[in-house]
Amino acid sequence: PYVRVLHLAEKLQVSPKKVLSILINTEIREYNLATKIFHSEIKLVTDELGIGQSIPSVLITRRPPIVSVMGHVDHGKTTLLDSLRNTNVAENEPGLITQHVSSFVVKFEGRDVTFIDTPGHAAFAGIRGRGAKINDITILVVDCCEGVQPQTKEVIRLIKEFRIPSVVALNKIDKDEANIEKTEQELQENGLELMNIPSVQISALRGDNLDILMRLVVTESDGVNLDTDLGGNPFGFILETSKARYLGGLATILPLRGIARLGTIISSGRTLCRIKAILLPSGEKVKEIGPGYPCTIAGWRQGLPNPGLKFISAEKLVDAKRMAKVPANLWVLEKNKRKRQILKKLFLAEKSRSAVQESVEIRGNKNTLCVLLKSDTEGSKEALETILTSTSPEYLKIQVFTSTIGDINLTDVRHAKALKAHILGFNVGIHRDAVSLLTSSAVPYFTHNVVYQIINYVSEQLDKMLPPDY
Ligand code: GDP
């Protein structure tokens, strides 16, 4: 992840000389216009140019690691988060709109580290439910007076199951009853190998050794792939929601890719937001926000999104909705009515052939789920099509090749095989002739008499298509 000095200057629309002189003045190393510079150096340049919090969309960049604090109740999670938050000077600046946001960024030795306060095991639930994860690193807090407790064990199990890089914080060492050795031994007995997992003795209350804790977190994060695409479509998670006077519904989001700006449209579930304000945890208003930085956004329509759900960019929502209803090759010519009518006839006659042609293009697109729909009646056929193509932006990337009435037959299976499509059946059976090819060709299919179950299946398939890092 780097950008050359010249390229950066172009992107920032400033003179290359200016950028070069800023870099040379840092005396970090030698620079020329072709030097590859990295994220921290880019930040130096943007800070110096007064671009401040805004992050230029120049390249694949390294986002801050996302850290969650977990452990048994009363072992000191909240106290630790509060102590870490208070190390943030900016947080206490006067004149800012104060609001409670449970996620925040700690600056440590020039690096940003993002902490998210997720209730219970929400950060892990993310991994389970949607093939994605929110947190990169876990801090396991253990009270040395109480030792390993049921929720400690649960966190150990999750850390091991999902191989989450972790740091153990042996807490409350200021107390006389603290028994560090015993606690360490119990952790070992519960399968946490302290030989391999870094640990530190802390007092969350007094703030002892929090710098060492931060150092360990930063070191762990060096082993995590935190590269992300600043130029990509915004994508991330909803952390929490709230309401504010004047601004209406608010959602705290954690973007993981792309840059969200004022005016950017994002959606989550059935809700939609044209961003009209972005607030940092400090209360400061900014115009754009990059991956790894939690922020609160205003501009929600159709209610507030559900915490824990992902959000995606919905810039092309309107277009995509319309496109989903018109076969792709007709869409292109939509403005030309006469041609369209001719094409429509051709299209109907050559439905399967054109579908195959389309699939050649579409198959290369990893974001598209191709489906063949089978329904029992005209009414349910329409309902299914509508739901799949237009209800939720989450289902936008669905390509319906054919939608017909009747049992799944041999032709359907052949088409699905050729198109690498899934067959979805609503209240239909499988024709006798089709059974053997259906099983031997491993064409994915799903039938049910409850529409909701079909939507569920589709949503699962879409989740499988998400990039593994998200
Ligand atoms: P949580 O349930 O894990 O969030 O635990 P809290 O942060 O609410 O802490 C539970 C109690 O332990 C509170 O009364 C804290 O003041 C206390 N506590 C947390 N950390 C320390 C510590 O390092 N030393 C001492 N003496 N008390 C602590």
XYZ file of C-alpha atoms and ligand atoms in Angstrom:
498
model
C 0.000 0.000 0.000
C 1.724 3.078 -1.224
C 1.443 5.975 -3.619
C 4.155 7.823 -5.473
C 4.740 11.443 -4.539
C 3.756 12.676 -7.975
C 0.555 10.660 -7.996
C -0.411 11.946 -4.570
C 0.116 15.538 -5.678
C -2.121 14.938 -8.680
C -4.846 13.428 -6.556
C -4.682 16.235 -4.046
C -4.513 18.807 -6.803
C -1.512 20.559 -5.368
C 1.857 21.147 -6.930
C 4.235 18.178 -6.775
C 6.932 20.542 -5.530
C 4.790 21.490 -2.565
C 4.222 17.867 -1.587
C 7.888 17.100 -2.056
C 9.004 19.993 0.099
C 6.662 18.956 2.917
C 8.107 15.462 2.836
C 11.709 16.659 2.670
C 11.102 18.918 5.645
C 10.087 15.925 7.740
C 13.643 14.615 7.361
C 12.293 11.088 7.673
C 14.239 9.950 4.638
C 15.137 11.051 1.154
C 12.358 11.800 -1.294
C 11.912 12.475 -4.978
C 8.812 12.612 -7.153
C 8.921 8.864 -7.755
C 9.362 7.857 -4.124
C 6.768 5.450 -2.854
C 5.244 6.905 0.267
C 3.050 5.175 2.811
C -0.010 5.927 4.815
C 1.670 7.720 7.723
C 3.575 9.909 5.286
C 0.452 10.693 3.305
C -1.175 11.749 6.544
C 1.754 14.050 7.264
C 1.233 15.688 3.911
C -2.537 16.052 4.248
C -2.175 17.370 7.799
C 0.376 19.910 6.658
C -1.860 20.985 3.785
C -4.665 21.478 6.264
C -6.821 18.773 4.753
C -6.965 17.487 8.310
C -9.274 14.593 8.956
C -10.142 14.103 5.346
C -8.402 11.237 3.698
C -7.519 11.387 0.038
C -8.867 8.586 -2.108
C -5.566 7.693 -3.581
C -4.905 4.093 -2.899
C -5.222 0.936 -0.987
C -4.428 2.070 2.488
C -4.010 0.706 5.960
C -6.903 1.473 8.232
C -6.668 1.582 12.036
C -7.066 -1.791 13.738
C -10.455 -2.314 15.359
C -10.200 -3.486 18.925
C -12.907 -4.768 21.212
C -12.649 -5.338 24.934
C -14.212 -8.498 26.299
C -14.382 -10.426 29.527
C -16.557 -11.448 32.440
C -18.987 -8.952 33.925
C -17.384 -6.580 36.466
C -13.872 -7.524 35.421
C -13.256 -3.960 34.290
C -14.149 -3.613 30.599
C -15.975 -0.324 30.957
C -13.341 1.094 33.285
C -10.616 0.167 30.808
C -12.470 1.764 27.897
C -13.059 4.913 29.941
C -9.400 5.161 30.921
C -8.279 4.679 27.334
C -10.807 7.210 26.075
C -9.598 9.780 28.575
C -6.088 9.580 27.193
C -7.605 11.276 24.155
C -7.012 14.985 24.550
C -9.226 15.949 21.661
C -12.151 14.358 23.447
C -12.025 17.044 26.108
C -11.751 20.044 23.846
C -14.318 22.652 24.774
C -16.952 23.925 22.411
C -17.740 20.632 20.752
C -21.154 19.052 20.649
C -21.015 16.481 23.377
C -22.708 13.183 22.819
C -22.248 9.694 24.024
C -20.501 7.493 21.525
C -19.144 4.238 22.785
C -16.568 3.893 20.034
C -13.489 6.046 19.829
C -10.015 6.330 18.377
C -6.906 6.379 20.530
C -3.754 7.896 19.146
C -0.720 5.978 20.247
C 2.765 6.853 19.051
C 1.434 8.294 15.836
C -0.866 5.358 15.161
C -4.633 5.366 15.363
C -6.323 2.498 17.153
C -10.108 2.204 17.066
C -11.966 0.810 20.048
C -15.515 -0.361 19.730
C -17.715 -1.016 22.681
C -19.999 -3.763 21.531
C -22.432 -5.182 24.014
C -21.894 -8.837 24.804
C -20.402 -10.750 21.989
C -21.778 -8.699 19.156
C -18.370 -8.333 17.600
C -18.116 -12.077 17.303
C -21.737 -12.508 16.366
C -20.800 -10.552 13.271
C -18.421 -13.273 12.249
C -20.881 -16.014 12.828
C -23.842 -14.508 11.123
C -22.511 -12.986 7.967
C -19.129 -14.405 7.171
C -17.689 -11.103 8.212
C -16.116 -9.697 11.290
C -15.969 -6.369 12.985
C -13.046 -6.590 15.350
C -9.453 -7.291 14.379
C -8.078 -7.635 17.891
C -9.609 -8.604 21.195
C -8.464 -7.503 24.607
C -9.486 -10.119 27.131
C -9.864 -8.481 30.524
C -9.530 -10.760 33.552
C -9.982 -9.625 37.127
C -7.002 -11.087 39.030
C -9.021 -11.225 42.236
C -11.673 -13.444 40.660
C -9.688 -15.318 38.059
C -11.275 -17.136 35.130
C -15.079 -16.960 35.147
C -17.755 -18.370 32.776
C -17.672 -15.438 30.347
C -13.866 -15.497 30.373
C -14.090 -19.089 29.201
C -16.583 -18.148 26.513
C -14.273 -15.435 25.183
C -11.305 -17.854 25.204
C -13.381 -20.281 23.182
C -14.318 -17.612 20.640
C -10.762 -16.278 20.387
C -9.543 -19.757 19.611
C -12.385 -20.679 17.303
C -12.035 -17.579 15.157
C -8.281 -17.206 15.658
C -8.635 -13.599 16.691
C -5.318 -11.962 17.607
C -5.623 -11.125 21.285
C -3.999 -9.458 24.225
C -4.736 -10.486 27.797
C -5.140 -7.692 30.328
C -4.650 -9.017 33.853
C -6.679 -6.386 35.649
C -7.051 -4.905 39.135
C -3.420 -5.481 40.127
C -3.751 -2.502 42.473
C -5.893 -4.603 44.776
C -4.340 -6.611 47.602
C -6.343 -9.698 46.761
C -5.014 -9.765 43.187
C -3.438 -13.135 42.500
C -1.689 -12.860 39.164
C -0.035 -16.265 39.210
C -3.244 -18.063 39.997
C -5.086 -16.171 37.260
C -2.406 -17.001 34.715
C -2.536 -20.625 35.709
C -6.318 -20.707 35.297
C -6.034 -19.135 31.859
C -3.541 -21.832 30.870
C -5.824 -24.526 32.236
C -8.605 -23.153 30.062
C -6.571 -23.475 26.927
C -5.158 -19.977 26.589
C -1.467 -20.363 25.903
C 0.187 -17.380 27.489
C 3.421 -18.417 25.786
C 1.869 -17.318 22.494
C -0.606 -14.672 23.558
C 0.824 -11.438 24.946
C -0.378 -10.384 28.370
C 0.078 -7.391 30.617
C -0.748 -6.621 34.231
C -2.859 -3.493 34.459
C -4.990 -1.420 36.683
C -7.776 -0.096 34.530
C -8.860 2.121 37.390
C -5.506 3.773 38.075
C -4.308 3.592 34.500
C -1.234 1.487 35.274
C 0.523 -0.052 32.269
C -2.055 1.105 29.733
C 0.819 2.289 27.541
C 2.216 -1.241 27.528
C -1.219 -2.564 26.705
C -1.442 -0.145 23.767
C 2.010 -1.166 22.578
C 0.998 -4.840 22.607
C -2.192 -4.035 20.692
C -0.270 -2.104 18.065
C 2.285 -4.913 17.755
C -0.485 -7.469 17.323
C -2.126 -5.304 14.692
C 1.049 -5.402 12.623
C 0.244 -9.019 11.918
C -3.280 -8.271 10.711
C -4.153 -7.379 7.150
C -5.658 -3.928 7.494
C -5.399 -2.934 3.868
C -8.527 -1.377 2.492
C -9.622 0.431 -0.619
C -10.218 4.125 -0.132
C -11.574 4.449 -3.628
C -14.118 1.646 -3.259
C -17.801 1.947 -2.491
C -18.382 2.636 1.194
C -19.097 -0.462 3.198
C -19.119 -1.158 6.943
C -21.209 -1.830 10.006
C -23.850 -0.045 12.023
C -22.672 0.125 15.638
C -25.515 1.904 17.389
C -28.358 4.325 16.847
C -29.717 7.315 18.706
C -31.829 10.403 18.232
C -30.762 14.003 18.505
C -32.615 17.276 18.507
C -32.292 19.131 15.190
C -30.518 16.230 13.490
C -33.166 13.542 13.946
C -32.156 9.896 13.796
C -28.470 9.172 14.109
C -26.426 6.054 13.551
C -22.888 5.426 14.623
C -21.196 3.580 11.825
C -17.855 1.940 11.325
C -16.824 2.211 7.699
C -14.436 -0.498 6.548
C -13.950 0.509 2.957
C -14.216 3.634 0.833
C -14.845 7.181 1.883
C -18.264 8.303 3.024
C -18.931 11.982 2.347
C -21.697 14.458 2.887
C -24.269 13.531 0.256
C -23.148 9.916 -0.039
C -26.104 7.545 -0.001
C -25.792 4.405 2.044
C -28.315 1.798 2.997
C -28.674 -0.856 5.623
C -31.504 -3.333 5.657
C -34.511 -1.364 4.516
C -33.240 2.004 5.642
C -31.553 4.620 3.562
C -29.344 7.561 4.460
C -28.239 10.476 2.374
C -25.516 11.679 4.689
C -26.209 15.214 5.830
C -23.817 15.405 8.786
C -20.811 13.428 9.963
C -19.737 13.728 13.573
C -16.524 12.327 15.006
C -16.691 10.771 18.488
C -15.258 14.064 19.741
C -18.320 15.867 18.429
C -16.342 17.569 15.707
C -18.149 17.866 12.366
C -16.292 16.634 9.303
C -17.121 16.389 5.627
C -15.840 12.903 4.970
C -14.685 9.837 6.797
C -12.442 6.951 5.888
C -12.318 3.253 6.786
C -11.653 2.319 10.395
C -12.937 5.590 11.862
C -16.218 5.351 13.742
C -18.511 8.300 13.282
C -22.107 9.267 13.735
C -24.133 10.181 10.711
C -27.428 11.957 10.190
C -29.792 11.866 7.241
C -31.668 8.611 7.726
C -34.935 7.965 5.964
C -37.375 5.131 6.460
C -36.371 4.724 10.095
C -33.091 3.832 11.701
C -30.952 0.814 10.809
C -30.338 -2.113 13.146
C -27.033 -2.136 15.047
C -24.798 -4.997 14.007
C -26.000 -4.976 10.420
C -23.760 -4.055 7.567
C -24.308 -0.978 5.470
C -23.451 -0.595 1.840
C -23.232 2.206 -0.630
C -26.514 2.808 -2.362
C -25.457 5.414 -4.870
C -26.933 3.506 -7.725
C -29.969 2.385 -5.822
C -32.540 3.976 -8.038
C -30.873 2.857 -11.237
C -30.310 -0.598 -9.953
C -33.904 -0.960 -8.887
C -35.121 -0.059 -12.319
C -32.544 -2.188 -14.064
C -33.479 -5.220 -12.069
C -36.937 -5.097 -13.623
C -35.824 -4.852 -17.242
C -33.691 -7.452 -18.995
C -30.182 -6.075 -19.321
C -30.010 -5.833 -23.105
C -33.313 -4.001 -23.238
C -32.273 -1.572 -20.606
C -29.464 -0.198 -22.710
C -31.892 0.753 -25.415
C -34.681 1.850 -23.172
C -34.834 5.322 -24.683
C -35.432 4.010 -28.163
C -38.930 2.626 -27.993
C -39.249 1.147 -31.447
C -35.956 -0.625 -31.262
C -36.867 -1.788 -27.851
C -40.022 -3.417 -29.068
C -38.191 -5.262 -31.805
C -35.572 -6.275 -29.359
C -38.133 -7.466 -26.940
C -39.518 -9.881 -29.495
C -36.050 -11.101 -30.277
C -35.327 -11.345 -26.640
C -38.346 -13.471 -25.914
C -37.613 -15.759 -28.825
C -34.031 -16.202 -27.837
C -34.461 -15.962 -24.138
C -32.205 -18.776 -23.141
C -29.543 -17.927 -25.706
C -29.321 -14.315 -24.702
C -29.340 -15.397 -21.109
C -26.287 -17.523 -21.801
C -24.595 -14.591 -23.488
C -25.346 -12.313 -20.599
C -24.077 -14.833 -18.175
C -20.694 -14.834 -19.843
C -20.325 -11.243 -18.775
C -22.122 -11.568 -15.524
C -20.449 -14.732 -14.414
C -17.202 -12.858 -14.179
C -18.842 -10.496 -11.748
C -18.444 -11.921 -8.294
C -21.103 -9.584 -6.957
C -23.955 -11.089 -8.867
C -26.066 -13.996 -7.793
C -27.707 -15.582 -10.815
C -31.071 -17.208 -10.261
C -33.787 -19.055 -12.157
C -37.182 -18.657 -10.550
C -39.960 -21.219 -10.563
C -43.360 -20.466 -9.056
C -46.697 -22.178 -8.768
C -48.939 -19.336 -9.883
C -48.756 -16.061 -11.768
C -49.390 -14.166 -8.537
C -46.600 -15.780 -6.588
C -44.277 -15.451 -9.584
C -44.725 -11.713 -9.597
C -44.417 -11.463 -5.843
C -41.186 -13.405 -5.834
C -39.692 -11.371 -8.650
C -40.601 -8.134 -6.958
C -39.224 -9.146 -3.620
C -35.984 -10.425 -5.072
C -35.331 -7.487 -7.301
C -36.586 -4.493 -5.452
C -37.366 -4.729 -1.777
C -33.994 -4.410 -0.129
C -30.755 -2.937 -1.391
C -29.084 -5.916 0.224
C -30.459 -8.010 -2.583
C -29.494 -5.689 -5.355
C -26.937 -7.880 -6.974
C -29.401 -10.516 -8.036
C -29.775 -11.394 -11.669
C -33.032 -13.122 -12.470
C -32.508 -14.948 -15.745
C -35.860 -16.567 -16.166
C -38.981 -16.669 -14.099
C -41.534 -19.262 -15.057
C -44.447 -21.211 -13.701
C -44.428 -24.942 -13.002
C -42.231 -27.663 -11.503
C -38.477 -27.565 -11.968
C -37.867 -29.399 -15.242
C -34.904 -30.702 -17.185
C -34.560 -27.521 -19.245
C -34.371 -25.424 -16.079
C -31.585 -27.588 -14.717
C -29.672 -27.439 -18.011
C -29.991 -23.672 -18.096
C -28.949 -23.300 -14.470
C -25.946 -25.477 -15.101
C -24.885 -23.459 -18.136
C -25.515 -20.159 -16.369
C -24.013 -21.219 -13.068
C -27.278 -20.098 -11.564
C -29.264 -21.138 -8.542
C -32.770 -22.476 -9.031
C -35.280 -21.036 -6.594
C -38.657 -22.656 -6.399
C -41.736 -21.325 -4.682
C -44.295 -23.973 -3.903
C -43.174 -26.188 -6.780
C -41.907 -29.726 -7.100
C -39.155 -31.246 -9.173
C -40.079 -32.971 -12.412
C -39.112 -36.655 -12.492
C -36.855 -36.159 -15.546
C -34.926 -33.411 -13.818
C -34.009 -35.223 -10.642
C -30.962 -37.121 -11.844
C -29.299 -34.162 -13.576
C -30.110 -31.952 -10.632
C -28.226 -34.222 -8.276
C -25.379 -35.204 -10.583
C -24.633 -31.679 -11.812
C -24.612 -30.141 -8.323
C -26.771 -27.241 -9.483
C -27.658 -25.343 -6.315
C -31.395 -25.199 -5.803
C -33.833 -24.325 -3.062
C -37.550 -24.741 -2.884
C -39.966 -23.752 -0.184
C -43.559 -22.733 0.277
C -42.684 -19.761 2.461
C -41.297 -16.772 0.561
C -39.390 -15.634 3.599
C -37.373 -18.873 3.584
C -36.388 -18.271 -0.013
C -35.283 -14.744 0.796
C -33.254 -16.199 3.661
C -31.561 -18.652 1.351
C -30.736 -15.865 -1.105
C -29.436 -13.647 1.638
C -27.172 -16.457 2.840
C -25.833 -16.958 -0.664
C -25.145 -13.227 -0.959
C -23.335 -13.228 2.347
C -21.105 -15.997 1.084
C -20.147 -13.713 -1.774
C -18.769 -10.993 0.510
C -15.017 -10.569 0.421
C -13.520 -12.707 3.236
C -12.058 -9.722 5.022
C -15.407 -8.104 5.588
P -17.341 -4.432 33.378
O -18.610 -5.054 33.847
O -16.369 -5.482 32.911
O -17.506 -3.323 32.417
O -16.632 -3.857 34.711
P -16.516 -2.352 35.192
O -15.561 -1.593 34.380
O -17.876 -1.804 35.364
O -15.833 -2.574 36.603
C -16.474 -3.244 37.681
C -15.963 -2.694 38.970
O -14.562 -2.963 39.098
C -16.130 -1.192 39.104
O -16.504 -0.894 40.402
C -14.741 -0.664 38.821
O -14.472 0.532 39.472
C -13.861 -1.776 39.366
N -12.561 -1.835 38.680
C -12.336 -1.942 37.354
N -11.018 -1.968 37.105
C -10.396 -1.870 38.308
C -9.019 -1.837 38.714
O -8.080 -1.896 37.921
N -8.787 -1.740 40.052
C -9.765 -1.673 40.955
N -9.430 -1.579 42.233
N -11.072 -1.686 40.616
C -11.386 -1.791 39.316
